[in-house]
mmCIF file of C-alpha atoms and ligand atoms in Angstrom:
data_model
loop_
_atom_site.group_PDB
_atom_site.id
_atom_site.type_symbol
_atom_site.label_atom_id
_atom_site.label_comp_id
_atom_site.label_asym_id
_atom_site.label_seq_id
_atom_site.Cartn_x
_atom_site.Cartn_y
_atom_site.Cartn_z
ATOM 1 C CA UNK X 1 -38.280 11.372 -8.706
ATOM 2 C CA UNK X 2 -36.155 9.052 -6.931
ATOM 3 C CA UNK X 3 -36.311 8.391 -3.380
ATOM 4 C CA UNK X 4 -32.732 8.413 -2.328
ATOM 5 C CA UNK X 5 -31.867 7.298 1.399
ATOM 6 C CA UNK X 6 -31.147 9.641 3.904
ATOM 7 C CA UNK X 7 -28.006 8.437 5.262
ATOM 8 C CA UNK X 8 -24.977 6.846 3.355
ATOM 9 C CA UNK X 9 -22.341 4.580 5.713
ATOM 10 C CA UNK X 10 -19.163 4.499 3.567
ATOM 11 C CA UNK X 11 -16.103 1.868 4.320
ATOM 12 C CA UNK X 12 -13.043 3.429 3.358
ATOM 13 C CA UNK X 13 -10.920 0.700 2.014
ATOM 14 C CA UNK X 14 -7.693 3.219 1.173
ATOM 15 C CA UNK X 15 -5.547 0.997 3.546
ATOM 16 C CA UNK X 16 -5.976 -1.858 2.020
ATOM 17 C CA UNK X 17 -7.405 -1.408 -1.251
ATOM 18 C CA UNK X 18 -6.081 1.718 -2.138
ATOM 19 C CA UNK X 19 -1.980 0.525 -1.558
ATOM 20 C CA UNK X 20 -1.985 -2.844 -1.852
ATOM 21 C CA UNK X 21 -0.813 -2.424 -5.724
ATOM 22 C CA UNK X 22 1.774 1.077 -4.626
ATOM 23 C CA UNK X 23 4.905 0.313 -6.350
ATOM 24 C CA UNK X 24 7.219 1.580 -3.689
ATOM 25 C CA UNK X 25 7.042 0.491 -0.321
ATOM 26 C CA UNK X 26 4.590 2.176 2.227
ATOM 27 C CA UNK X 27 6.088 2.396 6.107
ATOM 28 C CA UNK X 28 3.558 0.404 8.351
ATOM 29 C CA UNK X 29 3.808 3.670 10.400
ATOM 30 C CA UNK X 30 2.336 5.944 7.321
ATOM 31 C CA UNK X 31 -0.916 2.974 6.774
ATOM 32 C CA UNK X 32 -1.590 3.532 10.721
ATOM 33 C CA UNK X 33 -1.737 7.553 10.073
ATOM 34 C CA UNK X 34 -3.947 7.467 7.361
ATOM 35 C CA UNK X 35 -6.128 5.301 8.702
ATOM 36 C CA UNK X 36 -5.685 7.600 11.716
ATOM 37 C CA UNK X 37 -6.628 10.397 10.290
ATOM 38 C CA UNK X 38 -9.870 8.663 8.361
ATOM 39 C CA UNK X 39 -11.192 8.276 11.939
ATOM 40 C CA UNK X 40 -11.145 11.440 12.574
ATOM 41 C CA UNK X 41 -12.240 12.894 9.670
ATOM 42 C CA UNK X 42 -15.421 10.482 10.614
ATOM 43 C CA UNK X 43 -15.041 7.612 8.790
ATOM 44 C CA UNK X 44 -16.618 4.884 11.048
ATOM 45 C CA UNK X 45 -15.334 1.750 8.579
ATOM 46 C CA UNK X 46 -11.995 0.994 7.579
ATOM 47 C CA UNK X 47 -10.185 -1.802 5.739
ATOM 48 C CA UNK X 48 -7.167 -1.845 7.352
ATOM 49 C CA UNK X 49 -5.237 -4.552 5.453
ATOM 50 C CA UNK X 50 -5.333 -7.865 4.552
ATOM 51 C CA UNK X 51 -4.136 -11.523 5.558
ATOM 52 C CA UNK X 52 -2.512 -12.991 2.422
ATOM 53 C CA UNK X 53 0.525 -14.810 0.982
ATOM 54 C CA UNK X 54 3.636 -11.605 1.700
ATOM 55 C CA UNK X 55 4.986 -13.696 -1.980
ATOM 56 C CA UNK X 56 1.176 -12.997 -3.664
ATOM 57 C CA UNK X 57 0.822 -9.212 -2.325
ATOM 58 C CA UNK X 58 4.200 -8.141 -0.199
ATOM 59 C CA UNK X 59 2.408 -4.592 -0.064
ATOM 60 C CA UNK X 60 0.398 -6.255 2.948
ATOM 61 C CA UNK X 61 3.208 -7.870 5.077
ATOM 62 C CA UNK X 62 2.983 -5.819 7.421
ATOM 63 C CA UNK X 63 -0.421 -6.545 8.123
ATOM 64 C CA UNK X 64 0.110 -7.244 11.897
ATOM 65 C CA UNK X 65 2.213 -4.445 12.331
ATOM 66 C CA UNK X 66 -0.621 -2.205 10.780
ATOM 67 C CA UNK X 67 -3.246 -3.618 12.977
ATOM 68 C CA UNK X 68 -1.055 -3.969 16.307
ATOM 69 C CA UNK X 69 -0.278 0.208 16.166
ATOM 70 C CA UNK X 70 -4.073 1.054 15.363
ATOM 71 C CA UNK X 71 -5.480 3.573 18.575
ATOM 72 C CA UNK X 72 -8.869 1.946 17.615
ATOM 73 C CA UNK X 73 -11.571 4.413 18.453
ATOM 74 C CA UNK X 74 -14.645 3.389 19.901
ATOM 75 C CA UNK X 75 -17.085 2.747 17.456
ATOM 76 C CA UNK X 76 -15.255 2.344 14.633
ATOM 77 C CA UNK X 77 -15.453 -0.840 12.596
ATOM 78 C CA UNK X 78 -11.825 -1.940 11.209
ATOM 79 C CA UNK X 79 -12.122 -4.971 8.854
ATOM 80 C CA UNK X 80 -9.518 -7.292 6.738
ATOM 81 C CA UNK X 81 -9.131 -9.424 4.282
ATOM 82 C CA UNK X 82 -9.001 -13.297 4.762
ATOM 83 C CA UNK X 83 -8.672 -15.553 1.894
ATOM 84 C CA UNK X 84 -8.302 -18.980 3.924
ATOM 85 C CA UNK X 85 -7.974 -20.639 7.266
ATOM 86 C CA UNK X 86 -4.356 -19.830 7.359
ATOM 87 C CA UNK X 87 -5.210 -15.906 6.722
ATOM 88 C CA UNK X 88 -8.090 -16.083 9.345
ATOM 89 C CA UNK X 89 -5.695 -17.807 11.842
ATOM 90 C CA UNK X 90 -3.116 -14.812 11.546
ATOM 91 C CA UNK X 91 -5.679 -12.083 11.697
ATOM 92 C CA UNK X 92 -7.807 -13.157 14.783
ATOM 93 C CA UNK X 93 -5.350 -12.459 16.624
ATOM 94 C CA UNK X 94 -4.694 -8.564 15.710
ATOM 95 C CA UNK X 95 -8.467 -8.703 16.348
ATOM 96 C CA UNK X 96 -10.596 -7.102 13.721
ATOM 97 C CA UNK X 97 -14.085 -6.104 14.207
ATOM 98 C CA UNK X 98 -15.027 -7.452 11.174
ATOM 99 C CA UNK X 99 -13.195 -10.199 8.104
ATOM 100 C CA UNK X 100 -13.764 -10.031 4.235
ATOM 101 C CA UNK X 101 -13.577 -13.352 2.296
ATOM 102 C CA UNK X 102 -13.503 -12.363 -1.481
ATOM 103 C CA UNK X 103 -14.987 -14.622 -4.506
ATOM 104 C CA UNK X 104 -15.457 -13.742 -8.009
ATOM 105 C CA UNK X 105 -18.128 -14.167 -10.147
ATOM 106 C CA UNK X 106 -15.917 -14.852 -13.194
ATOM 107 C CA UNK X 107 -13.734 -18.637 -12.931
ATOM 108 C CA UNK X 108 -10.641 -17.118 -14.901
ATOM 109 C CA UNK X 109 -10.514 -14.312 -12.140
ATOM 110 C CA UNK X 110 -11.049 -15.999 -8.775
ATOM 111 C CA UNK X 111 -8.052 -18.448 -10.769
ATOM 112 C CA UNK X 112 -5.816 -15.441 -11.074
ATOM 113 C CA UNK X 113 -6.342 -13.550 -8.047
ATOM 114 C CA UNK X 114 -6.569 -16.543 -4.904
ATOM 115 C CA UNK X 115 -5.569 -19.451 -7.003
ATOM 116 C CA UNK X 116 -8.654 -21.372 -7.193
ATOM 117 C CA UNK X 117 -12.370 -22.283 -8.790
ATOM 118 C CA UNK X 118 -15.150 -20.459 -7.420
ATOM 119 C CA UNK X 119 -16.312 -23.975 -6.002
ATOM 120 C CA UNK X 120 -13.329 -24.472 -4.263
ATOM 121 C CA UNK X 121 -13.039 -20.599 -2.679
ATOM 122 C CA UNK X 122 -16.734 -21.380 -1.078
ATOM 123 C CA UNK X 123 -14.759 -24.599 0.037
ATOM 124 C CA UNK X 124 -11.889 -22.633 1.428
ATOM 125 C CA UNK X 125 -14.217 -19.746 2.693
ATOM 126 C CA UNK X 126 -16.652 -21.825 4.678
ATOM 127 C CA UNK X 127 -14.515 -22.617 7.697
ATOM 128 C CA UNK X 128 -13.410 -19.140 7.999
ATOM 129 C CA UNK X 129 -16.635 -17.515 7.955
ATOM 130 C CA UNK X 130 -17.746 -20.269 10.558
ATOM 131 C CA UNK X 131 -14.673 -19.739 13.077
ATOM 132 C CA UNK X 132 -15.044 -16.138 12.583
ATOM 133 C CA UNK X 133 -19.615 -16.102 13.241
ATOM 134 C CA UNK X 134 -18.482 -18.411 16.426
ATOM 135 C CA UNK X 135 -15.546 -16.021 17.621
ATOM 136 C CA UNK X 136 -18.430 -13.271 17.172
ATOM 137 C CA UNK X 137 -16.347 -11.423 14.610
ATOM 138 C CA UNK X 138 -18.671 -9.373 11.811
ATOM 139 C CA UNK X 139 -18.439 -11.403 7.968
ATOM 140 C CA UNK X 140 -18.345 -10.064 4.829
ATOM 141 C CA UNK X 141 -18.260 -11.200 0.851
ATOM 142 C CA UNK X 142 -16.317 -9.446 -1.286
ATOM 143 C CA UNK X 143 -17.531 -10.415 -4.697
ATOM 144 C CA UNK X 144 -15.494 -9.271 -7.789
ATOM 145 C CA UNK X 145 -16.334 -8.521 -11.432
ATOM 146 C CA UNK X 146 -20.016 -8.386 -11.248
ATOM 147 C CA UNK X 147 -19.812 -6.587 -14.132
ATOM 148 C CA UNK X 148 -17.224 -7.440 -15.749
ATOM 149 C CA UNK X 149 -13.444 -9.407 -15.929
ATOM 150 C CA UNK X 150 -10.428 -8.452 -17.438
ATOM 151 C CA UNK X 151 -10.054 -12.058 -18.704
ATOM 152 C CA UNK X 152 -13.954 -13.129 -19.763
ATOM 153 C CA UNK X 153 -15.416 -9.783 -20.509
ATOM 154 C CA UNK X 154 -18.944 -8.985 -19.624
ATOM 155 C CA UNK X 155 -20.170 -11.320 -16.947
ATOM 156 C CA UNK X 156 -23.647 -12.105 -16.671
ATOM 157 C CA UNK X 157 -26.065 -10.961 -13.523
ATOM 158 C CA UNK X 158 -26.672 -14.827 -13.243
ATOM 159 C CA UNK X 159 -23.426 -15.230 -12.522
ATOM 160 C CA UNK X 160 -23.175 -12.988 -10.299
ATOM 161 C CA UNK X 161 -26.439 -14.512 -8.099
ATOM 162 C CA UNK X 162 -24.604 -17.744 -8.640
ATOM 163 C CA UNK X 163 -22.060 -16.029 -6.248
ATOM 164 C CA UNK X 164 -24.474 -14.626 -3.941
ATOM 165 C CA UNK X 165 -26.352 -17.772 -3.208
ATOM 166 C CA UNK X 166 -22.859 -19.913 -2.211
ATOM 167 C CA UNK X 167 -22.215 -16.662 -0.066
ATOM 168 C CA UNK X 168 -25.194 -16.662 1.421
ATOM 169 C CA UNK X 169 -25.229 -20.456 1.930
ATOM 170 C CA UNK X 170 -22.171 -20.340 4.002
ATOM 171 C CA UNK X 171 -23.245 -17.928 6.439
ATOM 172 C CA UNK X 172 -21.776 -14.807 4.749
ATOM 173 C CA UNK X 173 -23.824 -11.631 6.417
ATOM 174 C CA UNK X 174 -23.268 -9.171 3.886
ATOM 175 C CA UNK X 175 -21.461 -8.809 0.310
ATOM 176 C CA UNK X 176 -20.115 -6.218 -1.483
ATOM 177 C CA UNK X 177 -21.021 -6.179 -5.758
ATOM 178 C CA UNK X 178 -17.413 -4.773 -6.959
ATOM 179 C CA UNK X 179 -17.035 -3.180 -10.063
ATOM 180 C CA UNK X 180 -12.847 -4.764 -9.733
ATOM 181 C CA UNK X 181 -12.184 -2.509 -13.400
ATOM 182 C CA UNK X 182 -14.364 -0.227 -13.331
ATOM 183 C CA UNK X 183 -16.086 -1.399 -16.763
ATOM 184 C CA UNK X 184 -19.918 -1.677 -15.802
ATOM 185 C CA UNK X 185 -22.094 1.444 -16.199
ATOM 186 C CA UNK X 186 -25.697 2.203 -13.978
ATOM 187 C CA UNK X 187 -27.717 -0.210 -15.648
ATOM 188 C CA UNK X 188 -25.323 -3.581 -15.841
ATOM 189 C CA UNK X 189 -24.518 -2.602 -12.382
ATOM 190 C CA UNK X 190 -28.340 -2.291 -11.327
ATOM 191 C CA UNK X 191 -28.319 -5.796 -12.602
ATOM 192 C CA UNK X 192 -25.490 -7.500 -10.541
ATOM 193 C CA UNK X 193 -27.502 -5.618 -7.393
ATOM 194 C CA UNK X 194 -30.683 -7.598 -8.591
ATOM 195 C CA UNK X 195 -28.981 -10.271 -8.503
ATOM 196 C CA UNK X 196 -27.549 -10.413 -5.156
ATOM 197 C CA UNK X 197 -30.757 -8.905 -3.862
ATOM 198 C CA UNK X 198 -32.272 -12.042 -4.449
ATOM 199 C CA UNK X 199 -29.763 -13.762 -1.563
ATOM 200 C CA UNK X 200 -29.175 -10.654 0.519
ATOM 201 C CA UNK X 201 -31.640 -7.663 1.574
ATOM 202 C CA UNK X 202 -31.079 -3.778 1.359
ATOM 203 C CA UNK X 203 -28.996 -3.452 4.275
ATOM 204 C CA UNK X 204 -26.356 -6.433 3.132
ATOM 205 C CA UNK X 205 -25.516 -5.233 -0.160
ATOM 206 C CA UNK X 206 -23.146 -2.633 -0.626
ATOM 207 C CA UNK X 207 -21.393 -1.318 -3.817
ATOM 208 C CA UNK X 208 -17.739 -1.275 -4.210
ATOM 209 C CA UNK X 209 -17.002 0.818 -7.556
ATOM 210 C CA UNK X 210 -13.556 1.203 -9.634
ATOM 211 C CA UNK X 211 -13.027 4.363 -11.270
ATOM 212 C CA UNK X 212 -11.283 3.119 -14.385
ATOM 213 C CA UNK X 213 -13.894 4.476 -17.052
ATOM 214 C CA UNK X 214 -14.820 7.617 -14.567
ATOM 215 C CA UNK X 215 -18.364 5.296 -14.014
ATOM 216 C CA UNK X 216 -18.127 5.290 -10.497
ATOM 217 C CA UNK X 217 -20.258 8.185 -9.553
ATOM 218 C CA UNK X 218 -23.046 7.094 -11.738
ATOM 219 C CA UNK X 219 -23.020 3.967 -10.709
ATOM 220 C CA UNK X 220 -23.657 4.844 -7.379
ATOM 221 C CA UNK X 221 -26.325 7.093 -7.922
ATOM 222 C CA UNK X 222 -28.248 4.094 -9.710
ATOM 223 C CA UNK X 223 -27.438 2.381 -6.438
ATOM 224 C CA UNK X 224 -29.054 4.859 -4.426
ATOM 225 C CA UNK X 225 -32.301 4.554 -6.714
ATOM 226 C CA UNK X 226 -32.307 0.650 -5.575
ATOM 227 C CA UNK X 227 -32.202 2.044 -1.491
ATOM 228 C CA UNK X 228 -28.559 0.772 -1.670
ATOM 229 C CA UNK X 229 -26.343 2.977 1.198
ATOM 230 C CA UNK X 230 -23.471 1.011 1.480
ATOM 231 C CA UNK X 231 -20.613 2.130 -0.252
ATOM 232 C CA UNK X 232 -16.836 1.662 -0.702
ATOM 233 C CA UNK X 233 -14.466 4.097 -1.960
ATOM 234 C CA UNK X 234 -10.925 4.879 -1.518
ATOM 235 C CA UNK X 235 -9.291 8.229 -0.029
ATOM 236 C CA UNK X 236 -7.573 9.905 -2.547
ATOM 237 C CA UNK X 237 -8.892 7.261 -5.057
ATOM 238 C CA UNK X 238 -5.309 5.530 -4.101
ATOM 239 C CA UNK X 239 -5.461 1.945 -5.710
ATOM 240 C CA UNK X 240 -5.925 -1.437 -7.980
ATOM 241 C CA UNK X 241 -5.894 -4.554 -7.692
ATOM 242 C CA UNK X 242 -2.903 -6.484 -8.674
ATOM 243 C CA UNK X 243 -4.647 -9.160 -10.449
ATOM 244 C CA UNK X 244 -6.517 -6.522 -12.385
ATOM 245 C CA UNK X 245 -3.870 -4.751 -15.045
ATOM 246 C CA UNK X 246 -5.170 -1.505 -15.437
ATOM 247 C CA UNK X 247 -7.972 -0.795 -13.058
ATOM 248 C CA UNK X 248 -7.259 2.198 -11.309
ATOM 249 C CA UNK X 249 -8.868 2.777 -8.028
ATOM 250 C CA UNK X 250 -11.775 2.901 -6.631
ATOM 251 C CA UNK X 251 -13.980 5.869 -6.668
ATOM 252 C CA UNK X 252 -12.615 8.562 -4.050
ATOM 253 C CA UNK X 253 -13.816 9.231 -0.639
ATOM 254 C CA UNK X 254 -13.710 12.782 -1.290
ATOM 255 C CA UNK X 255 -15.622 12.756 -5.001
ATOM 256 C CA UNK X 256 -18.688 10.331 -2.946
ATOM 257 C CA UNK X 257 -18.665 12.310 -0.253
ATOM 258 C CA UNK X 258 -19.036 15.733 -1.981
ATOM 259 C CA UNK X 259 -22.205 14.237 -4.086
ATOM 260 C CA UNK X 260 -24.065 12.553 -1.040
ATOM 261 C CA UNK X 261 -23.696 15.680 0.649
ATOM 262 C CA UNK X 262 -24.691 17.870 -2.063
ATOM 263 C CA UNK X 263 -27.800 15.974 -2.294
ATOM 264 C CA UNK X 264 -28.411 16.357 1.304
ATOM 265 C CA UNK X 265 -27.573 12.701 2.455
ATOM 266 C CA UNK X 266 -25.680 12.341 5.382
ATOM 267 C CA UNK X 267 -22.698 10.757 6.363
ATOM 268 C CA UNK X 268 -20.972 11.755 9.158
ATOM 269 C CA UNK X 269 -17.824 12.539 7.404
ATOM 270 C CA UNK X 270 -16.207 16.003 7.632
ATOM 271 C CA UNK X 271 -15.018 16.591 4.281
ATOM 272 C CA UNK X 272 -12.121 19.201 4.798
ATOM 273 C CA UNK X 273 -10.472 17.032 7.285
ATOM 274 C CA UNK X 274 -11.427 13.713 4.669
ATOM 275 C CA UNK X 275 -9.225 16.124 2.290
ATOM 276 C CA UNK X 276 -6.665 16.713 4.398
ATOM 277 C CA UNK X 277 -6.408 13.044 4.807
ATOM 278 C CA UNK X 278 -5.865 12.570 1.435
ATOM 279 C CA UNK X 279 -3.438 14.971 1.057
ATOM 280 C CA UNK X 280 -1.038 13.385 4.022
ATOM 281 C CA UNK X 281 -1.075 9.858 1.633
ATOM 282 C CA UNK X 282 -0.571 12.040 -1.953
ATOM 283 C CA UNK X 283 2.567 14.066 -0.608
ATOM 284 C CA UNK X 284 3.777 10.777 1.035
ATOM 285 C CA UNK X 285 3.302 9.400 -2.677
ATOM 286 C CA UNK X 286 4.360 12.209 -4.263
ATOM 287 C CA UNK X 287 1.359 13.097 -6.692
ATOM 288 C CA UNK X 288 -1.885 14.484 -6.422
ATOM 289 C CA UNK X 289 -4.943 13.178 -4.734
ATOM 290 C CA UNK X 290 -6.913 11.132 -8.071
ATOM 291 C CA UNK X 291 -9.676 13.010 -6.527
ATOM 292 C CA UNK X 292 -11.539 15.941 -8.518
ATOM 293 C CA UNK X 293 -13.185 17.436 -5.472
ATOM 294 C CA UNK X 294 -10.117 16.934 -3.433
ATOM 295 C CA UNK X 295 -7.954 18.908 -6.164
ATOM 296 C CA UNK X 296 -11.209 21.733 -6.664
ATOM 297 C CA UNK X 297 -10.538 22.687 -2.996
ATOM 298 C CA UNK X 298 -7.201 22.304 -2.687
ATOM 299 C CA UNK X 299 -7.406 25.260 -5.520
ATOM 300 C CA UNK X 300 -10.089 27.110 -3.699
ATOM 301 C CA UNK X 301 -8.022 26.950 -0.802
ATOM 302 C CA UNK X 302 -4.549 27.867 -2.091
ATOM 303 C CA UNK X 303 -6.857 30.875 -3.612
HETATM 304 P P1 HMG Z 401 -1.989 -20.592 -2.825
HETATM 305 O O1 HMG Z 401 -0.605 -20.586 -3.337
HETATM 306 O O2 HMG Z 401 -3.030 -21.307 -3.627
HETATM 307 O O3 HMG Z 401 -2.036 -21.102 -1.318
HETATM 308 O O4 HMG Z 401 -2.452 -19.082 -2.613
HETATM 309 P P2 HMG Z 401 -1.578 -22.449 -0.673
HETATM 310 O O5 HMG Z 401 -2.574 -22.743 0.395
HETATM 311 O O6 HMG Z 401 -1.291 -23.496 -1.712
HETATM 312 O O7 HMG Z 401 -0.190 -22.045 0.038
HETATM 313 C C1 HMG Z 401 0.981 -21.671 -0.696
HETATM 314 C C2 HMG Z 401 1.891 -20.857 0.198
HETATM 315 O O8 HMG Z 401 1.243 -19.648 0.595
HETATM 316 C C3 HMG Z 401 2.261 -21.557 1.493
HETATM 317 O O9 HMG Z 401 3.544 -21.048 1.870
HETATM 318 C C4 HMG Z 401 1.250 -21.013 2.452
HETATM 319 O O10 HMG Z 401 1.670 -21.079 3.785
HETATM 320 C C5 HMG Z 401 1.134 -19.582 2.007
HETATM 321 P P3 HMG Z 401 4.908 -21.848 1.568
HETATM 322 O O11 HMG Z 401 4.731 -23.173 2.229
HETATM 323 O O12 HMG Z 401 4.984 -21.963 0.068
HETATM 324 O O13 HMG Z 401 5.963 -20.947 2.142
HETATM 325 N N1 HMG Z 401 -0.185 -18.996 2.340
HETATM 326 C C6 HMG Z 401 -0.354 -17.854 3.042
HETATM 327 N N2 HMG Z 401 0.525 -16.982 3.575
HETATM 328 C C7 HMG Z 401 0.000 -15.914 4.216
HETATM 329 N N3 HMG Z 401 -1.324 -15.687 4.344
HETATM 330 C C8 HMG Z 401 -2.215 -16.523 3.819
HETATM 331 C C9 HMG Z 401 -1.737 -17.673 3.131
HETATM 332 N N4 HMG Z 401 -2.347 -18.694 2.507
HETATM 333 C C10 HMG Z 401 -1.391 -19.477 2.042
HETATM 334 N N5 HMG Z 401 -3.530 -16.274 3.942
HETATM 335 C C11 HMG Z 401 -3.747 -17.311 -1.667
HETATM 336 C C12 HMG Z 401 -3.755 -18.753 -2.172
HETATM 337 C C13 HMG Z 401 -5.182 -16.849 -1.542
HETATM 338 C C14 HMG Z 401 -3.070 -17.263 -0.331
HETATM 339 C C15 HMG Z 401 -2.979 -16.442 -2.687
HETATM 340 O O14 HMG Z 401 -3.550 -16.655 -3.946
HETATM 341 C C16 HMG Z 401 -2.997 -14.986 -2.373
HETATM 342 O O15 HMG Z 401 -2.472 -14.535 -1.368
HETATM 343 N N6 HMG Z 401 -3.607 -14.156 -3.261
HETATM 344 C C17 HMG Z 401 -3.628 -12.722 -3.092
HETATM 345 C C18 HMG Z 401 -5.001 -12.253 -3.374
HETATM 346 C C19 HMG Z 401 -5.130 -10.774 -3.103
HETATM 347 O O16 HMG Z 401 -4.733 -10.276 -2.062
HETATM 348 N N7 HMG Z 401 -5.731 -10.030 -4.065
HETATM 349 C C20 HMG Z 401 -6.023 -8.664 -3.879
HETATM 350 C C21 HMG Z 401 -7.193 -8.463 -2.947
HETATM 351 S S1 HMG Z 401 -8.778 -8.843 -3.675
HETATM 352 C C22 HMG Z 401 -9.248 -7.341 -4.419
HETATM 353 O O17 HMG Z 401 -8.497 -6.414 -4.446
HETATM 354 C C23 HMG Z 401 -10.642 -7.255 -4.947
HETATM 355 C C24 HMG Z 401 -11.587 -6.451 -4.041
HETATM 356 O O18 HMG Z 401 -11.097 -5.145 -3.811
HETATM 357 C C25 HMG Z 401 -12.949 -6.375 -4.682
HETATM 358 C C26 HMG Z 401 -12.862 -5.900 -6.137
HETATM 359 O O19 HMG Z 401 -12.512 -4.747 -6.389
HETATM 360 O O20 HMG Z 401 -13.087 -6.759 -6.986
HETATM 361 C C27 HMG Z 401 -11.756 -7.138 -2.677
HETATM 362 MG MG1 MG Z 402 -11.366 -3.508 -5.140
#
């Protein structure tokens, strides 16, 4: 039998993941409640929001705003996404714990989503990531279609090491191997982890899994057989990414949460109050939470 780690840390990236593709306009004032209430439902990462062109994603314009009304609370990481120098220059100073640069393993994807080669994103990355390390703010990779791209199909696990090596060349201190459609299933994505394991160890390597084909669950339990306990997932399963038609969101909070606990792995989250959570962003949205468990016990409850 597996050995399966004892303790899971999970980075809720609702904030910024989970609306930056919402059709209608989220109030700064609602992003700062949710991620409110993920604190204290005992989430101790959060992506908050992220630093790019207002004309690329306008769902994040109000990144400043988000970040300026956060009552941080101690020990909580809050993290954002930085695409460039300019993005870097306007989030150091709402001072986040911790700053995501995000390649792609696939060319016709990195093209589509930050308007550039993968050669020229390292290019574009590596002053950020050293003005960050030097400012002591925490660095992370954010590494899209490991598995595979809505515009090449199935990407290869060299590819995907490709990635990991430039990351790790410019100082990047840990990466997460996203699933941005939700194609890959446990083996393919036990390859893209390979792959990066061969740059970055165990405790740099985290998985970041869409829900698109309902693989997300799976694919994090062949995760856990690798000793991988980083995870991403998304309250409510809120989200997509723009540059990825069709890709729903990532797995949610409350679906992980409920199988890490039900195999007796911790991770300091309080489920009911991770639920309730999710329920304060679905009424604001007006539907359900995309979350099985979520909807199981709001059923159990209401009976
Ligand atoms: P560009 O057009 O190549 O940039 O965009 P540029 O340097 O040529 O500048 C063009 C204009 O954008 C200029 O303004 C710049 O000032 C401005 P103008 O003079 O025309 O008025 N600009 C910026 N404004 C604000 N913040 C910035 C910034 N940079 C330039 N940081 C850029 C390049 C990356 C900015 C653009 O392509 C962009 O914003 N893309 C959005 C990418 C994005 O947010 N995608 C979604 C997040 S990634 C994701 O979801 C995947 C992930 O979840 C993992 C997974 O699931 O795969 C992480
Ligand atoms: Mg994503």
């Amino acid at each position: 039998m597996a050995r399966y780690p004892q303790r899971v840390q999970l980075i809720d990236v609702g904030p910024r993941d989970g609306l930056q593709n919402e059709k209608s306009p989220v109030p700064a004032a609602v992003k700062i409640e949710l991620t409110h209430r993920l604190q204290d439902a005992g989430l101790t990462e959060i992506e908050v929001t992220s630093f790019v062109s207002p004309k690329w994603v306008p769902q994040m314009g109000d990144n400043a705003e988000v970040m300026a009304g956060l009552a941080r609370k101690a020990g909580v990481r809050y993290s954002v996404l930085t695409p460039n120098m300019k993005g870097y220059e306007a989030a150091v100073a709402s001072q986040p714990d911790e700053i995501v640069v995000f390649g792609a393993a696939s060319e016709a994807f990195s093209q589509r989503n930050i308007n550039c080669s993968i050669a020229e994103s390292i290019e574009r990355f590596a002053p950020v990531v050293e003005a960050a390390k030097a400012a002591g703010i925490a660095v992370r990779g954010a590494m899209s279609c490991t598995v595979g791209c809505p515009y090449e199909g199935e990407i290869a696990p060299s590819r995907v090491a490709y990635l990991a090596e430039l990351m790790k060349g410019i100082g990047v201190e840990r990466v997460d191997v996203a699933d941005t459609i939700g194609v890959g299933t446990p083996i393919k994505v036990q390859k893209a982890l390979e792959a990066t394991l061969q740059y970055f160890n165990l405790d740099q390597v985290s998985g970041h899994f869409h829900d698109t084909y309902g693989q997300a669950l799976p694919n994090t339990l062949a995760s856990l057989e690798l000793g991988i306990w980083n995870f991403q997932s998304s309250i409510a399963g809120l989200g997509g990414c723009p540059y990825a038609k069709g890709a729903t969101g990532n797995v949610a909070t409350e679906d992980l949460v409920y199988m890490l606990h039900g195999m007796g792995i911790e991770t300091g989250i309080d489920l009911d109050k991770l639920v309730d959570a999710g329920i304060y962003i679905s009424d604001f949205l007006q539907r359900k939470p995309n979350s099985r468990v979520a909807v199981a016990l709001m059923n159990k409850r209401a009976g």
